[in-house]
PDB file of C-alpha atoms in Angstrom:
ATOM      1  CA  UNK K 669       7.569  20.120 -26.989  1.00 47.00           C
ATOM      2  CA  UNK K 670       9.250  23.013 -25.268  1.00 49.00           C
ATOM      3  CA  UNK K 671      13.044  23.164 -25.282  1.00 51.00           C
ATOM      4  CA  UNK K 672      15.015  24.635 -22.452  1.00 51.00           C
ATOM      5  CA  UNK K 673      16.166  28.140 -23.087  1.00 53.00           C
ATOM      6  CA  UNK K 674      15.565  31.652 -21.884  1.00 55.00           C
ATOM      7  CA  UNK K 675      11.772  31.443 -22.020  1.00 59.00           C
ATOM      8  CA  UNK K 676      11.410  31.572 -18.216  1.00 62.00           C
ATOM      9  CA  UNK K 677      10.079  29.043 -15.728  1.00 61.00           C
ATOM     10  CA  UNK K 678       7.923  26.165 -16.843  1.00 62.00           C
ATOM     11  CA  UNK K 679       4.171  26.511 -16.354  1.00 63.00           C
ATOM     12  CA  UNK K 680       3.240  25.595 -12.787  1.00 59.00           C
ATOM     13  CA  UNK K 681       6.827  25.974 -11.550  1.00 61.00           C
ATOM     14  CA  UNK K 682       7.299  27.525  -8.131  1.00 61.00           C
ATOM     15  CA  UNK K 683      10.304  29.529  -7.061  1.00 64.00           C
ATOM     16  CA  UNK K 684      12.199  27.928  -4.180  1.00 61.00           C
ATOM     17  CA  UNK K 685      12.073  31.116  -2.093  1.00 63.00           C
ATOM     18  CA  UNK K 686       8.267  31.116  -2.416  1.00 63.00           C
ATOM     19  CA  UNK K 687       7.907  27.673  -0.800  1.00 63.00           C
ATOM     20  CA  UNK K 688       7.272  27.542   2.927  1.00 71.00           C
ATOM     21  CA  UNK K 689      10.373  26.370   4.817  1.00 71.00           C
ATOM     22  CA  UNK K 690       8.589  23.456   6.457  1.00 68.00           C
ATOM     23  CA  UNK K 691       7.308  22.185   3.119  1.00 70.00           C
ATOM     24  CA  UNK K 692      10.777  22.472   1.608  1.00 68.00           C
ATOM     25  CA  UNK K 693      12.299  20.494   4.512  1.00 72.00           C
ATOM     26  CA  UNK K 694       9.617  17.818   4.159  1.00 66.00           C
ATOM     27  CA  UNK K 695      10.372  17.487   0.446  1.00 69.00           C
ATOM     28  CA  UNK K 696      14.094  17.178   1.168  1.00 73.00           C
ATOM     29  CA  UNK K 697      13.361  14.448   3.756  1.00 67.00           C
ATOM     30  CA  UNK K 698      11.247  12.557   1.235  1.00 73.00           C
ATOM     31  CA  UNK K 699      13.996  12.777  -1.377  1.00 70.00           C
ATOM     32  CA  UNK K 700      16.545  11.481   1.129  1.00 70.00           C
ATOM     33  CA  UNK K 701      14.266   8.566   2.076  1.00 66.00           C
ATOM     34  CA  UNK K 702      13.785   7.637  -1.570  1.00 71.00           C
ATOM     35  CA  UNK K 703      17.555   7.628  -2.133  1.00 69.00           C
ATOM     36  CA  UNK K 704      18.027   5.377   0.924  1.00 65.00           C
ATOM     37  CA  UNK K 705      15.374   2.911  -0.268  1.00 61.00           C
ATOM     38  CA  UNK K 706      17.002   2.711  -3.704  1.00 60.00           C
ATOM     39  CA  UNK K 707      20.436   2.197  -2.120  1.00 62.00           C
ATOM     40  CA  UNK K 708      19.016  -0.635   0.050  1.00 57.00           C
ATOM     41  CA  UNK K 709      17.431  -2.310  -2.969  1.00 57.00           C
ATOM     42  CA  UNK K 710      20.661  -2.121  -4.931  1.00 63.00           C
ATOM     43  CA  UNK K 711      22.637  -3.539  -2.009  1.00 57.00           C
ATOM     44  CA  UNK K 712      20.176  -6.409  -1.595  1.00 55.00           C
ATOM     45  CA  UNK K 713      20.179  -7.129  -5.320  1.00 58.00           C
ATOM     46  CA  UNK K 714      23.971  -7.265  -5.455  1.00 58.00           C
ATOM     47  CA  UNK K 715      24.223  -9.530  -2.388  1.00 54.00           C
ATOM     48  CA  UNK K 716      21.685 -12.029  -3.752  1.00 55.00           C
ATOM     49  CA  UNK K 717      19.593 -11.918  -0.575  1.00 53.00           C
ATOM     50  CA  UNK K 718      16.369 -10.108   0.091  1.00 56.00           C
ATOM     51  CA  UNK K 719      14.810  -8.597   3.161  1.00 60.00           C
ATOM     52  CA  UNK K 720      11.576 -10.057   4.363  1.00 64.00           C
ATOM     53  CA  UNK K 721       8.596  -8.630   6.167  1.00 69.00           C
ATOM     54  CA  UNK K 722       7.841  -9.949   9.664  1.00 74.00           C
ATOM     55  CA  UNK K 723       4.645 -11.610   8.424  1.00 87.00           C
ATOM     56  CA  UNK K 724       6.407 -13.665   5.754  1.00 93.00           C
ATOM     57  CA  UNK K 725       6.309 -17.447   5.773  1.00 94.00           C
ATOM     58  CA  UNK K 726       9.779 -18.925   5.334  1.00 94.00           C
ATOM     59  CA  UNK K 727      10.185 -22.300   3.647  1.00 95.00           C
ATOM     60  CA  UNK K 728      12.901 -24.201   5.488  1.00 94.00           C
ATOM     61  CA  UNK K 729      12.996 -27.718   3.966  1.00 93.00           C
ATOM     62  CA  UNK K 730      10.852 -30.853   3.471  1.00 93.00           C
ATOM     63  CA  UNK K 731       7.484 -29.363   4.433  1.00 94.00           C
ATOM     64  CA  UNK K 732       8.876 -27.284   7.293  1.00 96.00           C
ATOM     65  CA  UNK K 733       7.906 -23.605   7.366  1.00 96.00           C
ATOM     66  CA  UNK K 734       8.441 -20.842   9.879  1.00 95.00           C
ATOM     67  CA  UNK K 735       6.890 -17.475  10.580  1.00 94.00           C
ATOM     68  CA  UNK K 736       8.105 -15.274  13.380  1.00 90.00           C
ATOM     69  CA  UNK K 737       9.014 -17.522  16.325  1.00 91.00           C
ATOM     70  CA  UNK K 738       6.881 -20.446  15.072  1.00 94.00           C
ATOM     71  CA  UNK K 739       8.140 -23.445  13.097  1.00 95.00           C
ATOM     72  CA  UNK K 740       5.614 -25.890  11.658  1.00 95.00           C
ATOM     73  CA  UNK K 741       5.755 -29.191   9.781  1.00 97.00           C
ATOM     74  CA  UNK K 742       2.787 -28.967   7.385  1.00 97.00           C
ATOM     75  CA  UNK K 743       0.811 -31.730   5.697  1.00 96.00           C
ATOM     76  CA  UNK K 744       1.667 -32.785   2.137  1.00 96.00           C
ATOM     77  CA  UNK K 745      -1.301 -30.951   0.538  1.00 96.00           C
ATOM     78  CA  UNK K 746      -0.461 -27.778   2.476  1.00 96.00           C
ATOM     79  CA  UNK K 747       3.144 -28.059   1.327  1.00 96.00           C
ATOM     80  CA  UNK K 748       2.003 -28.304  -2.316  1.00 96.00           C
ATOM     81  CA  UNK K 749      -0.085 -25.136  -1.944  1.00 96.00           C
ATOM     82  CA  UNK K 750       2.686 -23.164  -0.237  1.00 96.00           C
ATOM     83  CA  UNK K 751       5.240 -24.340  -2.804  1.00 96.00           C
ATOM     84  CA  UNK K 752       2.981 -22.993  -5.554  1.00 95.00           C
ATOM     85  CA  UNK K 753       3.182 -19.538  -3.960  1.00 95.00           C
ATOM     86  CA  UNK K 754       6.983 -19.706  -3.814  1.00 93.00           C
ATOM     87  CA  UNK K 755       6.888 -19.713  -7.612  1.00 88.00           C
ATOM     88  CA  UNK K 756       4.183 -17.048  -7.938  1.00 90.00           C
ATOM     89  CA  UNK K 757       3.069 -14.958  -4.924  1.00 89.00           C
ATOM     90  CA  UNK K 758      -0.406 -14.054  -6.265  1.00 92.00           C
ATOM     91  CA  UNK K 759      -2.801 -16.218  -8.267  1.00 94.00           C
ATOM     92  CA  UNK K 760      -6.358 -16.613  -9.418  1.00 92.00           C
ATOM     93  CA  UNK K 761      -8.210 -19.773  -8.327  1.00 92.00           C
ATOM     94  CA  UNK K 762      -7.553 -21.668 -11.565  1.00 93.00           C
ATOM     95  CA  UNK K 763      -3.845 -20.813 -11.436  1.00 94.00           C
ATOM     96  CA  UNK K 764      -3.602 -22.012  -7.831  1.00 94.00           C
ATOM     97  CA  UNK K 765      -5.338 -25.283  -8.641  1.00 95.00           C
ATOM     98  CA  UNK K 766      -3.040 -25.856 -11.636  1.00 95.00           C
ATOM     99  CA  UNK K 767       0.187 -25.025  -9.774  1.00 94.00           C
ATOM    100  CA  UNK K 768      -0.708 -26.950  -6.601  1.00 94.00           C
ATOM    101  CA  UNK K 769      -1.864 -29.929  -8.653  1.00 94.00           C
ATOM    102  CA  UNK K 770      -5.243 -30.652  -7.060  1.00 94.00           C
ATOM    103  CA  UNK K 771      -8.807 -29.259  -7.068  1.00 94.00           C
ATOM    104  CA  UNK K 772      -9.113 -28.541  -3.328  1.00 96.00           C
ATOM    105  CA  UNK K 773      -6.090 -26.180  -3.215  1.00 95.00           C
ATOM    106  CA  UNK K 774      -8.241 -23.158  -2.299  1.00 95.00           C
ATOM    107  CA  UNK K 775      -9.834 -25.067   0.603  1.00 96.00           C
ATOM    108  CA  UNK K 776      -6.387 -26.079   1.852  1.00 97.00           C
ATOM    109  CA  UNK K 777      -5.231 -22.448   1.690  1.00 96.00           C
ATOM    110  CA  UNK K 778      -8.310 -21.301   3.643  1.00 95.00           C
ATOM    111  CA  UNK K 779      -7.642 -23.949   6.275  1.00 96.00           C
ATOM    112  CA  UNK K 780      -4.022 -22.820   6.594  1.00 96.00           C
ATOM    113  CA  UNK K 781      -5.271 -19.450   7.847  1.00 95.00           C
ATOM    114  CA  UNK K 782      -6.687 -21.030  11.005  1.00 95.00           C
ATOM    115  CA  UNK K 783      -4.719 -24.242  11.415  1.00 95.00           C
ATOM    116  CA  UNK K 784      -1.565 -24.315  13.568  1.00 95.00           C
ATOM    117  CA  UNK K 785      -3.079 -21.726  15.929  1.00 95.00           C
ATOM    118  CA  UNK K 786      -3.470 -19.301  13.020  1.00 95.00           C
ATOM    119  CA  UNK K 787       0.253 -18.509  12.765  1.00 96.00           C
ATOM    120  CA  UNK K 788       0.075 -18.242   8.958  1.00 96.00           C
ATOM    121  CA  UNK K 789      -3.052 -16.033   8.870  1.00 95.00           C
ATOM    122  CA  UNK K 790      -1.261 -12.682   8.469  1.00 94.00           C
ATOM    123  CA  UNK K 791       0.747 -13.989   5.515  1.00 95.00           C
ATOM    124  CA  UNK K 792      -2.278 -15.310   3.593  1.00 95.00           C
ATOM    125  CA  UNK K 793      -4.761 -13.126   1.706  1.00 93.00           C
ATOM    126  CA  UNK K 794      -7.957 -14.661   0.386  1.00 91.00           C
ATOM    127  CA  UNK K 795     -10.270 -12.490  -1.731  1.00 87.00           C
ATOM    128  CA  UNK K 796     -13.775 -11.909  -0.421  1.00 79.00           C
ATOM    129  CA  UNK K 797     -15.344 -12.180  -3.888  1.00 74.00           C
ATOM    130  CA  UNK K 798     -14.494 -12.589  -7.558  1.00 73.00           C
ATOM    131  CA  UNK K 799     -12.296  -9.855  -8.961  1.00 69.00           C
ATOM    132  CA  UNK K 800     -10.877  -8.861  -5.560  1.00 66.00           C
ATOM    133  CA  UNK K 801      -7.201  -9.420  -6.353  1.00 71.00           C
ATOM    134  CA  UNK K 802      -6.736 -13.160  -6.130  1.00 88.00           C
ATOM    135  CA  UNK K 803      -5.060 -15.384  -3.565  1.00 93.00           C
ATOM    136  CA  UNK K 804      -1.779 -14.157  -2.090  1.00 94.00           C
ATOM    137  CA  UNK K 805       0.823 -15.573   0.265  1.00 94.00           C
ATOM    138  CA  UNK K 806       3.851 -13.680   1.569  1.00 93.00           C
ATOM    139  CA  UNK K 807       6.418 -16.467   1.354  1.00 93.00           C
ATOM    140  CA  UNK K 808      10.123 -16.872   0.623  1.00 93.00           C
ATOM    141  CA  UNK K 809      12.817 -19.509   0.829  1.00 91.00           C
ATOM    142  CA  UNK K 810      14.750 -19.096   4.073  1.00 86.00           C
ATOM    143  CA  UNK K 811      18.013 -19.517   2.164  1.00 83.00           C
ATOM    144  CA  UNK K 812      17.217 -16.454   0.016  1.00 73.00           C
ATOM    145  CA  UNK K 813      16.672 -14.090   2.954  1.00 66.00           C
ATOM    146  CA  UNK K 814      18.598 -12.229   5.601  1.00 53.00           C
TER     147      UNK K 814
END
């Protein structure tokens, strides 16, 4: 371990005056953006609400979900599947079946991608094969969001 002292610059260090002005400005912009993102996250955490992406399904109440401008009353099995993803946003097949409470949960999720004119499709990710990341749904409770 090397302690700070008068040994000179660290290996690989570059003097600021040797960096192209455009590169330096880009790095400053990146640093500013990172600070803004962290400030937003802290503000959201302290307020108890979270921002949502436009392609997020919002659970309203009693089997009613919305996404964008669309509001849909889903069937009981579909509600069970979506509720499972409120608890855990990504799951393997066996986890989904266990959390939803029935064997056909994956089929119901696949159907949700095309049913209701496909409004939920962008929020649902289904892996193409084993080991491709599992099933995912971008979903949140409407009461938790701004």
